[in-house]
Short mmCIF file of C-alpha atoms and ligand atoms in Angstrom, two decimals:
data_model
loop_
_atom_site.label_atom_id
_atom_site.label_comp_id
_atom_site.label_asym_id
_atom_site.label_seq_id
_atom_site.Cartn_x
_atom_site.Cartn_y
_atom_site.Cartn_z
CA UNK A 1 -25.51 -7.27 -19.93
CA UNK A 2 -22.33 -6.38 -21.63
CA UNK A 3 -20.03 -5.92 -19.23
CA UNK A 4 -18.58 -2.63 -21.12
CA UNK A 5 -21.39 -1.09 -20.47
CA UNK A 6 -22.16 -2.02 -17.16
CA UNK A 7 -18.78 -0.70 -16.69
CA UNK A 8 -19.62 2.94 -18.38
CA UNK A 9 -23.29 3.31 -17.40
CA UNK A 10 -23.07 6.54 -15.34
CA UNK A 11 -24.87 7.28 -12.16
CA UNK A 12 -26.20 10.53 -13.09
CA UNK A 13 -26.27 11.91 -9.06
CA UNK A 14 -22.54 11.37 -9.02
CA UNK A 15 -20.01 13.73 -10.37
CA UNK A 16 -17.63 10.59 -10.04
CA UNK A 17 -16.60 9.48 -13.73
CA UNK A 18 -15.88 6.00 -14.45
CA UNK A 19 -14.35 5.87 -18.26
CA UNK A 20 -13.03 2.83 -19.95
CA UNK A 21 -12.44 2.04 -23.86
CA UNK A 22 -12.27 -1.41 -24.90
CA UNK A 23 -9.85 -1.81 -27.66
CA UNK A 24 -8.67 -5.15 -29.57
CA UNK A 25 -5.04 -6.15 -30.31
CA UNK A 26 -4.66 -8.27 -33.53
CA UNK A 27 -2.21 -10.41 -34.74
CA UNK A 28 -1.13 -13.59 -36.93
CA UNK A 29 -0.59 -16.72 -34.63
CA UNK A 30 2.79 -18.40 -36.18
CA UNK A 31 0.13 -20.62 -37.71
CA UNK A 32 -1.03 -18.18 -39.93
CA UNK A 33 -4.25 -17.96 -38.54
CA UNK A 34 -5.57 -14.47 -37.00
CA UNK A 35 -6.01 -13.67 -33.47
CA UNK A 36 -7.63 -10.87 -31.54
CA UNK A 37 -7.50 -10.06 -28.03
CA UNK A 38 -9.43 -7.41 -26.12
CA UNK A 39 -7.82 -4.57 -23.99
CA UNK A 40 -9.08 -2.13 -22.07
CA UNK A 41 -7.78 0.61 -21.20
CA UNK A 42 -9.69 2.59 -17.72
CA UNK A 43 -8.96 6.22 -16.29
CA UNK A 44 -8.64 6.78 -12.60
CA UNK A 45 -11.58 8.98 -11.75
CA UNK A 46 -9.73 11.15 -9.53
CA UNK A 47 -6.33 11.47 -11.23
CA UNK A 48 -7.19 10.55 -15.01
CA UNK A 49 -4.10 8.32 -14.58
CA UNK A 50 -4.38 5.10 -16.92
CA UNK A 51 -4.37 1.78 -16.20
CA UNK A 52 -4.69 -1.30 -18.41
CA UNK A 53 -6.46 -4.74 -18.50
CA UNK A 54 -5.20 -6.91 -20.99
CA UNK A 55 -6.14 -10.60 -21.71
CA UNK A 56 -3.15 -13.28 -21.16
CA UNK A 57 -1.30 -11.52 -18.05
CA UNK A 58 -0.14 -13.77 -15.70
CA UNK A 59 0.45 -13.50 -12.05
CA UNK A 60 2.21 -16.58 -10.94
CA UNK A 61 1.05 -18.42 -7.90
CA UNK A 62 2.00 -20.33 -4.41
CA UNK A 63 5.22 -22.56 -4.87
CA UNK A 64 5.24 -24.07 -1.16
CA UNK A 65 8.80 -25.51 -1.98
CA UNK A 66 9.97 -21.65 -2.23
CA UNK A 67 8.65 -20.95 1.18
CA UNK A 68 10.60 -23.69 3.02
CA UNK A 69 13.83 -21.63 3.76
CA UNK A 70 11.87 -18.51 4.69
CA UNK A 71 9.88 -20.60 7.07
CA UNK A 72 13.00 -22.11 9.01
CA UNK A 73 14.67 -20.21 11.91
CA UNK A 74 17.16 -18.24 11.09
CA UNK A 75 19.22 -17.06 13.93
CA UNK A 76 20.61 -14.09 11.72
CA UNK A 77 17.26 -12.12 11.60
CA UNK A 78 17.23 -9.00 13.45
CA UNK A 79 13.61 -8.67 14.30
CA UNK A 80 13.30 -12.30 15.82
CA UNK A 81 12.75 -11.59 19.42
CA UNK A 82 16.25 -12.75 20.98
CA UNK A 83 17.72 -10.40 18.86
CA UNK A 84 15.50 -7.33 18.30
CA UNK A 85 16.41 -5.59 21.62
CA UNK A 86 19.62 -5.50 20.91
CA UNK A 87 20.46 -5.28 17.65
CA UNK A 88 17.89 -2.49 16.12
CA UNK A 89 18.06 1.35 16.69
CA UNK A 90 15.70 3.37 19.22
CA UNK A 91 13.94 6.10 18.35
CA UNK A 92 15.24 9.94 19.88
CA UNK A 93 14.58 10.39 23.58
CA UNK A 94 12.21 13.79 22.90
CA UNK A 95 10.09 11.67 20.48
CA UNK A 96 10.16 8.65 23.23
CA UNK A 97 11.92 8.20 26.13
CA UNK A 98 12.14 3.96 26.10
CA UNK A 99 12.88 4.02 22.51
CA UNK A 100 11.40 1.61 21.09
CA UNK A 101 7.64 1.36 21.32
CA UNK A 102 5.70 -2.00 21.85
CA UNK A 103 2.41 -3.14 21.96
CA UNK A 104 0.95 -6.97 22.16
CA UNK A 105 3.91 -8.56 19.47
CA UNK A 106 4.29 -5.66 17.71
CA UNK A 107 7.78 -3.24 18.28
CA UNK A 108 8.55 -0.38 16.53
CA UNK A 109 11.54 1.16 15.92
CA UNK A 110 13.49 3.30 13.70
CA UNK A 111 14.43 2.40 10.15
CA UNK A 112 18.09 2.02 9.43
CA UNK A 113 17.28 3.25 5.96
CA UNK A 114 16.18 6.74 6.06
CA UNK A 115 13.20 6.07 3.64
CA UNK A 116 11.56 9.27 4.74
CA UNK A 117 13.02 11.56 7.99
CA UNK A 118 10.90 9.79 10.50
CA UNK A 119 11.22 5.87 8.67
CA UNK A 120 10.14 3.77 10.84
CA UNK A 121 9.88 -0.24 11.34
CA UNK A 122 6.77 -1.67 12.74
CA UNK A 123 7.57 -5.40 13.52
CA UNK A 124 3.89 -7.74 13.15
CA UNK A 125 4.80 -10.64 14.56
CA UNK A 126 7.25 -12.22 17.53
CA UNK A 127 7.21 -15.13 14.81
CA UNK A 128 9.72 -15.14 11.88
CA UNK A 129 7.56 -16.47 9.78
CA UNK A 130 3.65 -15.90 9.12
CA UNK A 131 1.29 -17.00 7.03
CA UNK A 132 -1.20 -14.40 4.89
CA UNK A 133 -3.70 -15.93 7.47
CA UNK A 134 -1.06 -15.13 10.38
CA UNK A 135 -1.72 -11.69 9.91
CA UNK A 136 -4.53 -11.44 12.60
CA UNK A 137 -6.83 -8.96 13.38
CA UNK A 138 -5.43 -8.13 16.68
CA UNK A 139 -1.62 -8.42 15.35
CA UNK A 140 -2.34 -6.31 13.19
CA UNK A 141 -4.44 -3.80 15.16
CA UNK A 142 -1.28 -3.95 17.76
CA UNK A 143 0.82 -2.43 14.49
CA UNK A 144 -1.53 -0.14 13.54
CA UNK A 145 -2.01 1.43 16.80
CA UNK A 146 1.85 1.35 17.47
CA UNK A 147 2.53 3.07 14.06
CA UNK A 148 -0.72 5.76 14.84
CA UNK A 149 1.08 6.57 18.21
CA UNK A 150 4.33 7.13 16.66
CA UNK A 151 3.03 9.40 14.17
CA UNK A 152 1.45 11.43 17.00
CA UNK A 153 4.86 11.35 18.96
CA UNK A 154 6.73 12.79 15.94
CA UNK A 155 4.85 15.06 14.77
CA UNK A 156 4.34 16.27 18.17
CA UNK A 157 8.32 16.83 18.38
CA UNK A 158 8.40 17.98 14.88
CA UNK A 159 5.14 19.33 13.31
CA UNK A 160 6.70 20.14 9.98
CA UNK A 161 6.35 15.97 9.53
CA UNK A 162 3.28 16.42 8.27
CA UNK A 163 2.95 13.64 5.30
CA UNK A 164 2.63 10.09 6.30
CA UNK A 165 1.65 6.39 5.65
CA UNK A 166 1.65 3.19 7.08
CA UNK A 167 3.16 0.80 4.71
CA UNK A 168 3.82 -3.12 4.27
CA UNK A 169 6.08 -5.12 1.73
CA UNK A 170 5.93 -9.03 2.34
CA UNK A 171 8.29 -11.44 0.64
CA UNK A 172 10.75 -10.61 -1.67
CA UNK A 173 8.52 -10.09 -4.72
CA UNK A 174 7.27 -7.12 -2.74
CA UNK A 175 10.43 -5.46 -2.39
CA UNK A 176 10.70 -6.64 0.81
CA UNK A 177 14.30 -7.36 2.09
CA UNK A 178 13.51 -9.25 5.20
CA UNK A 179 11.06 -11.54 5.61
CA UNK A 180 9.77 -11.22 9.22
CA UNK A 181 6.61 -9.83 8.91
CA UNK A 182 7.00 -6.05 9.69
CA UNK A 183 5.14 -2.75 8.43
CA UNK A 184 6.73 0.62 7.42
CA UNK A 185 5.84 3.98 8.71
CA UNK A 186 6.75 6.93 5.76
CA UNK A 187 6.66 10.38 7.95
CA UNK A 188 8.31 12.95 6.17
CA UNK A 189 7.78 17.02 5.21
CA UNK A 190 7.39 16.36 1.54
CA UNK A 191 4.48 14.07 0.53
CA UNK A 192 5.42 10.96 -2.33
CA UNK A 193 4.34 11.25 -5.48
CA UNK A 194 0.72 9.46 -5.31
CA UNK A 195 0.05 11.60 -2.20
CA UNK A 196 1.03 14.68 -3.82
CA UNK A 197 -1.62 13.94 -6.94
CA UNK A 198 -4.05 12.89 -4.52
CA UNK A 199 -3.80 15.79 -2.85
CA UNK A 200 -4.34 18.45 -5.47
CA UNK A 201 -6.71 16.54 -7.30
CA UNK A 202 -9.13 15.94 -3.76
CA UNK A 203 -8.66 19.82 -3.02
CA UNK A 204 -9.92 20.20 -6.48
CA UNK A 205 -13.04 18.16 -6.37
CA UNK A 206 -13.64 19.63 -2.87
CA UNK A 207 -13.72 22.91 -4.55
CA UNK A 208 -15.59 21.73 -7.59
CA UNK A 209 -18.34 19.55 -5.07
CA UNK A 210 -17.63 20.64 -1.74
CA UNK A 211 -17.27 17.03 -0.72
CA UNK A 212 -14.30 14.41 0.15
CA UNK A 213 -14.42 12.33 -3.46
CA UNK A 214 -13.10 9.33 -1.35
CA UNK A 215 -16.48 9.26 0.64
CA UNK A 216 -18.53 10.01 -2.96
CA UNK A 217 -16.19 7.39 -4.64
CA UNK A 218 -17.14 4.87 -1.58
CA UNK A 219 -21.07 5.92 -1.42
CA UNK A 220 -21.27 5.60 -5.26
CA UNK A 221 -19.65 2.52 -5.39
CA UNK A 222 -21.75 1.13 -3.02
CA UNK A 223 -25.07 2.66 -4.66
CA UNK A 224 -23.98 0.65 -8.11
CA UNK A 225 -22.37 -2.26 -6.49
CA UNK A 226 -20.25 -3.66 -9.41
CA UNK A 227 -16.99 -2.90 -7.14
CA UNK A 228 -18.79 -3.08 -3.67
CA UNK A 229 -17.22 -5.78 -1.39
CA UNK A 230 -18.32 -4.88 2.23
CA UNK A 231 -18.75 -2.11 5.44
CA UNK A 232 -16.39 -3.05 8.15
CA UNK A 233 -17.51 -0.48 10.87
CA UNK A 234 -17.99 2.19 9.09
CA UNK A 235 -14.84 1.35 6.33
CA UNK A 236 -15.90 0.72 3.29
CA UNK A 237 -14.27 -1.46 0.85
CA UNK A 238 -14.03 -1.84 -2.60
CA UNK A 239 -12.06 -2.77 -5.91
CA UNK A 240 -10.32 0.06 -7.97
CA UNK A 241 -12.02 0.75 -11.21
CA UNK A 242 -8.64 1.59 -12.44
CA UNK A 243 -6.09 -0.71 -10.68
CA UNK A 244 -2.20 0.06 -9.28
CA UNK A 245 -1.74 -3.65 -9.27
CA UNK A 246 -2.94 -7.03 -9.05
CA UNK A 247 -5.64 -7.44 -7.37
CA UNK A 248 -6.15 -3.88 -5.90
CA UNK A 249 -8.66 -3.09 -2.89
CA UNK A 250 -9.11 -0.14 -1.46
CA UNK A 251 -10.61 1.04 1.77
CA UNK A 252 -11.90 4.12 2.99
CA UNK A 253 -12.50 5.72 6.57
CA UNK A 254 -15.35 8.05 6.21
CA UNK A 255 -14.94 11.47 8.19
CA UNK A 256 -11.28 10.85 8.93
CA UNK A 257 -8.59 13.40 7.34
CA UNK A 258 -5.51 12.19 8.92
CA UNK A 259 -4.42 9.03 10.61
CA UNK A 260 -4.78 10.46 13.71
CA UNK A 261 -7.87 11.09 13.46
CA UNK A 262 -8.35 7.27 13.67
CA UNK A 263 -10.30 5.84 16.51
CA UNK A 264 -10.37 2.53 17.83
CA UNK A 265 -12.62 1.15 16.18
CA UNK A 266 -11.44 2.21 13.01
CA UNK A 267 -8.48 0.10 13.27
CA UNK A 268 -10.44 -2.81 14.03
CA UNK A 269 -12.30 -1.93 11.62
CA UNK A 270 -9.07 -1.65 9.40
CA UNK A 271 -7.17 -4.34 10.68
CA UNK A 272 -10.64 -7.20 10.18
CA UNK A 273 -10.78 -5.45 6.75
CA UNK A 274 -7.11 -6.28 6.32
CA UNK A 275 -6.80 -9.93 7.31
CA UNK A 276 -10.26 -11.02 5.63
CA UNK A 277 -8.46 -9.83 2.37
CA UNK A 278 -5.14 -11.57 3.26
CA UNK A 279 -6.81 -14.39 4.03
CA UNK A 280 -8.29 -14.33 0.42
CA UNK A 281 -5.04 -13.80 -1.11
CA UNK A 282 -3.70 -16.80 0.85
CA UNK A 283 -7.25 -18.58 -0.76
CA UNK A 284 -6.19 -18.14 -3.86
CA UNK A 285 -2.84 -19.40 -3.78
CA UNK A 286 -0.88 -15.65 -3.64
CA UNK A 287 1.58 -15.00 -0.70
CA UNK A 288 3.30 -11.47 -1.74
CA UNK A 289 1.68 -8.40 -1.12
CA UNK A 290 2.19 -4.63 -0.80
CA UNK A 291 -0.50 -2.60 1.48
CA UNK A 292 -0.53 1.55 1.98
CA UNK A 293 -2.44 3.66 4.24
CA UNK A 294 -2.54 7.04 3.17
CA UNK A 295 -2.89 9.67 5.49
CA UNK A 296 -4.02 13.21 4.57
CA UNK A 297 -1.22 16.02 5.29
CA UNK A 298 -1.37 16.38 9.35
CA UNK A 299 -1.42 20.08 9.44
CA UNK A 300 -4.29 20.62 6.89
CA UNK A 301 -5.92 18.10 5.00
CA UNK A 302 -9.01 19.56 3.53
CA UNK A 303 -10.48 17.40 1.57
CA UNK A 304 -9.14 14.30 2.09
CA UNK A 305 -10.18 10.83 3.92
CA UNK A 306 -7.86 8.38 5.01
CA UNK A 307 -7.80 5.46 2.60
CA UNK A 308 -6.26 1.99 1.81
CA UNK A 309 -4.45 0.48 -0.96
CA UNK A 310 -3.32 -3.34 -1.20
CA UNK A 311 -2.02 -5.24 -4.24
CA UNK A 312 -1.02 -8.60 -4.28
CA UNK A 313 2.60 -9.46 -6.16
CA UNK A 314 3.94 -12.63 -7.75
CA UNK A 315 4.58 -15.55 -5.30
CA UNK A 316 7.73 -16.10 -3.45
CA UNK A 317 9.70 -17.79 -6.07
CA UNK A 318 13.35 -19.40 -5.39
CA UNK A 319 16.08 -16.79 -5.85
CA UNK A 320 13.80 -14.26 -6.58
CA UNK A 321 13.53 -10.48 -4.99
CA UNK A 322 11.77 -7.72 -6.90
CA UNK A 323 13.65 -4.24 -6.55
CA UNK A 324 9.94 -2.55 -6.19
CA UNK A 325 8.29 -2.30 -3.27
CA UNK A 326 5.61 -0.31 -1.78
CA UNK A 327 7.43 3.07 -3.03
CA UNK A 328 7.56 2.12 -6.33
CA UNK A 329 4.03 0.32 -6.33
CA UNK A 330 1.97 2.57 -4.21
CA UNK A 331 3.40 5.65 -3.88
CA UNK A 332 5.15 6.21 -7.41
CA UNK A 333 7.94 7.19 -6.24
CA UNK A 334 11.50 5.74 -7.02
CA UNK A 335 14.07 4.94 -3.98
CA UNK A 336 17.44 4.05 -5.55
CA UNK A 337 20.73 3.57 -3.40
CA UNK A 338 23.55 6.04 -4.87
CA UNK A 339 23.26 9.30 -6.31
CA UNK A 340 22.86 9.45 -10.58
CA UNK A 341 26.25 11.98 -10.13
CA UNK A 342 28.19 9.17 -8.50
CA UNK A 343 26.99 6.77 -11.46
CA UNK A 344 27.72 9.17 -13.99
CA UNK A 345 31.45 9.34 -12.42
CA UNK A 346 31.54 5.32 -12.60
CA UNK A 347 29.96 5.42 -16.46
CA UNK A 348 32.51 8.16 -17.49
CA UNK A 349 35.39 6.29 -16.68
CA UNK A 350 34.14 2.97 -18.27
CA UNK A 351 33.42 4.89 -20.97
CA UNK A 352 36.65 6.61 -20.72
CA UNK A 353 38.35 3.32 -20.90
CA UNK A 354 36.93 1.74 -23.90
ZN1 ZN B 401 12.83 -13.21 12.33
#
């Protein structure tokens, strides 16, 4: 079957729309001789955003030499456990009164970098270094029920933290800045970007179909099959027809609207979900990785079903440390250090002196 087609071929009791146009790039080689090279170009269903797969691009792979120093002690790491009690922040007493909150290896904490107003720092591992296949189902069930009570803490304190996510960068080529293995919690009044589009567009479609598109996108793709990689529990898990990154899969949790709706079994469900496809990255030689759980809004989230997103990035190369991490990746949305007036000041007086 052509695979353009197989692609296109609707499933008529769906309203979900998968569209895709193959196009082909040609060129002279320097030999003289033509070459053409296909491109296609695919539209989210839900968003209509674009995304592109093009023949020739190149994710680079496992360099074991570049993970030596990473995997070496280092005594200056602030989440290795003789230092983590002592040297990261605690969260509020009226959010929790021991401040930091621990479960199996996993300690959370607040983030010194105020990502979002609740940014938090979910540490995986009492190990500085881990493996893909080191993330475990139970560490990382530990992190996902530390980051789920947290969420319920805050929002408890503060209800108008409504938008939230549970996030990982790993290695630098994630945007990650340390590399203990340690999640991100984004709990904030104002959704990101992605979350934002998600949420108008799933309000829409619930409006359109009265129905959650992530549990129509998960029952149709399991119905056709072509992106259909497993139930976990009742998560389902898939490839996205139009992909955020490298290797993109997606997860959904059927009936759940916000992360706390998530019950025990979900995150094992989530967390066995998780590892198997760590453990496939690690497979096939990729180390770096980004990962979001979305959450719908906490104080009304018609519409929406908690989902997944994970993208694997180049591998740890020496020297190397991408400046986009999950924001950037997963939630489109841009987190820069200074303010563009305080630049401008700096560029008007270079300019100013030339
Ligand atoms: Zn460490």
């Amino acid at each position: 079957m052509d695979p353009a087609f197989a692609v296109n071929r609707e499933d008529e009791t769906s309203p979900i729309r998968f569209h895709s146009e193959q196009i082909t790039a040609s060129f002279l080689s320097p030999d003289g001789s033509e070459v053409m090279k296909s491109l296609e170009v695919r539209f989210d269903p839900l968003l209509g955003t674009s995304s592109r797969i093009a023949e020739g691009v190149v994710l680079s792979k496992a360099d074991e030499d570049a993970l030596a120093p990473l995997q070496a002690p280092n005594s200056g790491c602030p989440f290795c456990p003789d230092r983590i009690s002592r040297v990261t922040p605690k969260v509020l007493e009226a959010i929790h009164h021991s401040g930091r909150l621990e479960r199996g290896e996993s300690v959370l904490f607040p983030n010194l970098v105020p990502y979002s107003q609740y940014a938090a720092v979910a540490v995986v591992s009492q190990r500085h270094w881990l493996a893909l296949s080191g993330f475990t189902r139970q560490r990382l069930f530990d992190n996902l029920s530390v980051a789920v009570d947290y969420v319920r803490k805050v929002h408890a304190f503060d209800p108008r933290a409504e938008n939230c996510a549970y996030n990982i960068n790993y290695l630098y080529p994630s945007g990650g800045s340390l590399p203990h293995p340690h999640a991100q919690v984004y709990l904030d009044p104002h959704p990101t970007t992605l979350m934002r589009l998600q949420r108008e567009a799933s309000i829409a479609y619930w409006t359109a179909h009265g129905r959650a598109y992530w549990e129509d996108l998960a029952e149709t793709e399991e119905a056709r099959g072509l992106r259909f990689v497993a139930r976990v529990g009742r998560t389902r898990w898939i490839t996205a027809f139009a992909p955020m990154g490298f290797n993109e899969v997606r997860a959904v949790v059927p009936d759940c609207e916000t992360i706390l709706d998530l019950t025990d079994d979900d995150l094992n469900s989530l967390s066995a979900g998780i590892a198997r496809v760590l453990q496939w990255y690690e497979l096939t030689r990729y180390n770096s990785f980004n990962l979001a759980l979305y959450s719908g809004p906490l104080n009304a989230s018609r519409g929406w079903r908690v989902h997944l997103s994970m993208i694997s990035r180049t591998a740890m190369l020496p020297y190397y440390r991408s400046d986009a991490m999950h924001m950037e990746r997963l939630h489109w949305e841009a987190a820069v250090d200074r303010p563009p007036e305080r630049i401008a000041d700096d560029l008007r007086a270079h300019f100013a002196a030339a």
